[in-house]
């Protein structure tokens, strides 16, 4: 269980707007404390155009190192790492997803003293990737039992090494390989098994080219926000990483959601709440319509705000 660190010195605050009330990142990043907790971050921290300590968020290695520092300081996760090019998730936004899911399940805010008394929730992460971020946060914040699934065995091997480096996760975070690219829950949820909730961060682009263009737009927006010059490089990079199925699939986010929702119906009695991030607002109503058509008894749309960006969690249950 993590210690709540809320020091207000030497922090940047652009990413703190709109975060969940339980977030450990409400006051921005305390880079002095982060460096003390994780010294490898030091070379990447410099004053930005506004005179505040920050990193170059357009640098994939700097972003990855910041993540490792955040996970070490706030969530007691040691030696977090991902292969070059793998998706590097923004920690505050990912933690918010877990906090909103906890509220959906009626779980109170945890504290170090009472986390052991919280209900034992079981969570399934669809497409956990090489970073394993949702189960890692859920285990450390709420003491949940988590299963991470993925079709990429190399990604799962990387997560397995993170688990091995953190003995407190032993028995709380397990991994399963999806053998069939045409299925999501089938082959993962076993007979007689029950999950309280499933989470998913679906690939939201329809092609690799679209993913690169989206990344360049993100890079320019970050630069503009910090008073830096924007650029259009001939070979754009993915500052937050991401490969193949992590970022894009045929038909993009809308088709993936359709597949996820349809297959969830087949496992309607084995999972209390199915949830997914939805990054594109145009995909929300078609997804809700399909969920309703399949007979869900409750559908929730939960808005998450981080800075000027709004992402939605779609949640539904057949129980």
XYZ file of C-alpha atoms in Angstrom:
319
model
C 0.000 0.000 0.000
C 1.368 3.404 -0.901
C 2.034 6.336 1.373
C 0.103 9.490 0.519
C 2.657 12.096 -0.571
C 1.208 15.584 -0.939
C 4.167 17.981 -0.587
C 3.583 21.271 -2.463
C 7.152 22.414 -3.165
C 8.811 22.425 -6.604
C 5.767 21.138 -8.410
C 4.224 21.629 -11.816
C 0.460 21.964 -11.874
C -0.735 21.755 -15.500
C -1.841 18.113 -15.154
C -3.633 18.422 -11.816
C -6.844 20.096 -13.031
C -9.910 17.935 -12.802
C -8.305 14.843 -11.329
C -10.361 12.543 -9.105
C -10.629 13.780 -5.487
C -8.763 10.646 -4.317
C -5.857 11.264 -6.689
C -2.364 11.424 -5.198
C -1.464 13.883 -7.983
C -3.823 16.766 -7.181
C -0.928 19.118 -6.505
C 1.065 18.221 -9.617
C 4.514 16.657 -9.699
C 6.934 17.321 -6.831
C 10.098 16.793 -8.831
C 12.444 17.374 -5.896
C 10.769 14.584 -3.929
C 10.540 12.360 -7.004
C 14.266 12.676 -7.657
C 15.000 11.882 -4.019
C 12.873 8.755 -4.282
C 14.130 7.829 -7.756
C 17.537 9.441 -8.592
C 17.600 8.292 -12.278
C 14.980 10.978 -12.955
C 17.392 13.831 -12.147
C 19.025 14.256 -15.598
C 15.621 14.796 -17.220
C 14.353 17.525 -14.863
C 14.950 21.146 -15.862
C 13.131 24.494 -15.561
C 10.548 24.918 -18.335
C 9.587 28.099 -20.196
C 7.593 29.235 -17.138
C 10.487 28.650 -14.728
C 8.965 25.552 -13.127
C 10.741 22.238 -12.808
C 9.541 19.814 -15.485
C 10.639 17.264 -18.060
C 10.432 17.252 -21.848
C 7.143 15.423 -22.307
C 8.034 14.985 -25.982
C 10.945 12.723 -24.966
C 9.800 9.078 -24.607
C 12.683 8.181 -22.292
C 11.966 11.147 -20.003
C 8.279 10.199 -19.808
C 9.136 6.575 -19.038
C 11.573 7.618 -16.305
C 8.980 9.947 -14.779
C 6.519 7.046 -14.667
C 9.028 4.842 -12.865
C 9.591 7.643 -10.343
C 5.861 8.203 -9.767
C 5.235 4.489 -9.282
C 8.140 4.218 -6.844
C 7.265 7.261 -4.739
C 3.467 7.112 -4.641
C 2.647 3.429 -5.173
C 5.655 1.536 -3.811
C 6.329 -0.172 -7.149
C 10.048 -0.775 -7.683
C 11.929 -1.365 -10.942
C 9.025 -0.562 -13.258
C 10.181 -0.732 -16.857
C 8.853 -1.280 -20.368
C 10.568 -2.269 -23.623
C 11.507 0.457 -26.060
C 8.458 1.545 -28.052
C 5.879 0.031 -25.687
C 2.920 2.118 -24.548
C 3.883 4.389 -21.648
C 0.694 5.313 -19.757
C 0.153 8.683 -18.015
C -0.018 7.624 -14.359
C -2.489 10.245 -12.988
C -5.095 9.453 -15.660
C -4.704 5.699 -15.217
C -5.033 6.009 -11.442
C -8.214 8.043 -11.962
C -9.777 5.144 -13.882
C -9.164 2.878 -10.871
C -10.588 5.464 -8.448
C -13.763 5.872 -10.518
C -14.141 2.104 -10.756
C -13.794 1.866 -6.973
C -16.656 4.360 -6.628
C -18.706 2.363 -9.144
C -18.218 -0.705 -6.923
C -19.080 1.241 -3.774
C -15.558 1.041 -2.342
C -14.590 3.786 0.104
C -11.341 5.717 -0.114
C -8.544 3.506 1.251
C -5.952 4.397 3.842
C -2.787 2.566 4.774
C -4.373 1.411 8.036
C -7.625 0.020 6.683
C -6.778 -1.311 3.188
C -6.690 -4.854 4.601
C -10.308 -4.499 5.731
C -11.628 -3.507 2.282
C -13.640 -6.082 0.298
C -11.500 -8.379 -1.859
C -12.352 -7.163 -5.334
C -11.318 -9.126 -8.434
C -10.402 -7.116 -11.528
C -9.728 -8.268 -15.086
C -7.575 -6.021 -17.281
C -8.140 -6.644 -20.983
C -4.947 -5.876 -22.912
C -2.692 -5.161 -19.959
C 0.239 -4.501 -22.311
C 3.879 -4.430 -21.279
C 3.164 -1.843 -18.573
C 0.488 -3.689 -16.535
C -0.554 -0.338 -15.156
C -4.183 -0.890 -14.117
C -3.572 -4.024 -12.010
C -0.441 -2.467 -10.480
C -2.406 0.579 -9.334
C -5.449 -1.430 -8.235
C -3.284 -3.778 -6.148
C -1.401 -0.955 -4.471
C -4.263 1.499 -3.973
C -7.052 -0.860 -2.944
C -5.528 -4.289 -2.326
C -7.541 -5.884 -5.150
C -6.798 -9.229 -6.809
C -6.096 -8.696 -10.507
C -5.707 -10.675 -13.702
C -3.996 -9.076 -16.688
C -4.569 -10.551 -20.148
C -2.812 -9.883 -23.441
C -2.202 -11.517 -26.793
C 1.455 -10.424 -26.809
C 3.566 -12.912 -24.839
C 6.574 -10.563 -24.762
C 4.442 -7.899 -23.102
C 3.309 -10.403 -20.469
C 6.902 -11.496 -19.869
C 7.808 -7.889 -19.126
C 4.936 -7.519 -16.646
C 5.960 -10.827 -15.050
C 9.423 -9.376 -14.395
C 7.861 -6.304 -12.727
C 5.751 -8.571 -10.503
C 8.852 -10.611 -9.633
C 10.631 -7.422 -8.527
C 7.754 -6.539 -6.189
C 7.066 -9.403 -3.735
C 3.987 -7.630 -2.340
C 2.252 -8.396 -5.657
C 2.820 -12.122 -5.405
C -0.584 -13.830 -5.434
C -2.420 -10.556 -6.118
C -1.523 -9.993 -9.777
C -1.563 -12.896 -12.235
C -1.250 -13.004 -16.019
C -3.048 -14.892 -18.794
C -2.311 -15.158 -22.510
C -5.075 -14.647 -25.049
C -4.328 -17.277 -27.678
C -6.979 -16.186 -30.201
C -6.876 -12.659 -31.672
C -10.554 -12.981 -32.534
C -11.614 -13.182 -28.897
C -11.435 -10.918 -25.856
C -13.042 -12.660 -22.873
C -13.274 -16.169 -24.300
C -10.175 -18.142 -23.360
C -9.454 -15.743 -20.477
C -12.476 -15.942 -18.145
C -12.554 -19.545 -16.953
C -15.547 -21.742 -16.194
C -17.035 -21.001 -12.779
C -14.927 -17.847 -12.378
C -16.372 -14.467 -11.365
C -14.904 -10.965 -11.643
C -16.239 -7.834 -9.966
C -15.090 -5.634 -12.837
C -13.218 -5.648 -16.120
C -11.238 -2.662 -17.391
C -9.914 -1.903 -20.850
C -7.997 0.799 -22.679
C -8.922 -0.045 -26.280
C -6.800 0.775 -29.321
C -8.342 3.996 -30.576
C -6.811 4.414 -34.047
C -7.732 2.598 -37.243
C -4.176 2.475 -38.645
C -0.518 2.986 -37.744
C -0.438 6.188 -39.815
C -3.420 7.597 -37.908
C -1.660 6.761 -34.615
C 1.459 8.676 -35.681
C -0.590 11.717 -36.706
C -2.414 11.612 -33.364
C 0.886 11.473 -31.511
C 2.247 14.494 -33.424
C -0.888 16.475 -32.528
C -0.385 15.537 -28.872
C 3.289 16.583 -29.015
C 2.367 19.973 -30.517
C -0.351 20.545 -27.913
C 2.080 19.746 -25.076
C 4.658 22.137 -26.527
C 2.101 24.908 -26.995
C 0.850 24.429 -23.424
C 4.381 24.929 -22.098
C 5.193 27.921 -24.275
C 7.552 25.922 -26.479
C 7.866 25.916 -30.247
C 5.826 23.322 -32.121
C 7.361 21.203 -34.832
C 6.393 18.842 -37.611
C 9.217 16.299 -37.871
C 9.581 14.171 -40.987
C 9.482 11.027 -38.845
C 7.154 11.656 -35.899
C 7.688 9.603 -32.756
C 5.178 8.269 -30.284
C 6.123 10.169 -27.144
C 3.994 7.856 -25.019
C 5.007 4.832 -27.098
C 2.677 2.131 -28.264
C 2.914 -0.654 -30.791
C 0.456 -2.395 -33.090
C -2.560 -3.611 -31.074
C -1.829 -1.155 -28.244
C -2.707 1.824 -30.442
C -4.631 0.688 -33.484
C -6.808 -2.067 -34.893
C -8.976 -2.565 -37.953
C -12.016 -0.328 -37.600
C -10.433 1.630 -34.746
C -11.998 2.189 -31.356
C -15.611 1.888 -32.546
C -15.170 -1.608 -33.971
C -13.177 -2.772 -30.948
C -15.893 -1.544 -28.585
C -18.539 -3.331 -30.644
C -16.585 -6.579 -30.347
C -15.953 -6.062 -26.627
C -19.621 -5.368 -25.893
C -20.941 -8.296 -27.930
C -18.569 -10.749 -26.253
C -19.327 -9.354 -22.796
C -22.903 -10.566 -23.213
C -21.661 -14.164 -23.438
C -20.016 -13.732 -20.021
C -22.817 -11.660 -18.508
C -23.086 -13.825 -15.374
C -19.325 -13.978 -14.743
C -18.535 -10.290 -14.408
C -20.489 -7.762 -12.357
C -19.387 -4.653 -14.275
C -17.788 -4.431 -17.708
C -15.990 -1.146 -18.344
C -13.897 0.489 -21.035
C -12.298 3.814 -21.760
C -13.829 5.637 -24.731
C -11.579 8.352 -26.107
C -13.791 9.526 -28.985
C -17.146 11.034 -28.004
C -18.699 9.970 -31.314
C -18.300 6.338 -30.232
C -20.252 6.678 -26.985
C -23.843 6.643 -28.256
C -23.415 3.725 -30.697
C -21.828 1.722 -27.879
C -24.653 2.579 -25.459
C -27.242 1.619 -28.059
C -25.647 -1.802 -28.570
C -25.306 -2.406 -24.818
C -28.976 -1.574 -24.319
C -30.003 -3.813 -27.209
C -28.154 -6.742 -25.589
C -30.195 -6.330 -22.397
C -27.894 -4.594 -19.917
C -29.779 -3.542 -16.775
C -27.550 -0.542 -16.018
C -25.334 1.635 -18.209
C -23.083 4.388 -16.836
C -21.041 7.056 -18.609
C -18.335 8.440 -16.325
C -16.394 11.519 -17.432
C -12.745 11.868 -16.458
C -11.036 15.236 -16.879
C -7.317 15.875 -16.922
C -6.336 19.389 -17.915
C -8.347 20.224 -21.040
C -8.795 16.596 -22.034
C -11.996 14.672 -21.274
C -12.037 10.877 -21.474
C -15.053 8.712 -20.746
C -15.463 5.421 -18.968
C -18.373 3.373 -20.250
C -19.672 0.851 -17.714
C -22.462 -1.708 -18.077
C -23.865 -4.694 -16.223
C -26.281 -7.494 -17.000
C -26.630 -8.447 -13.319
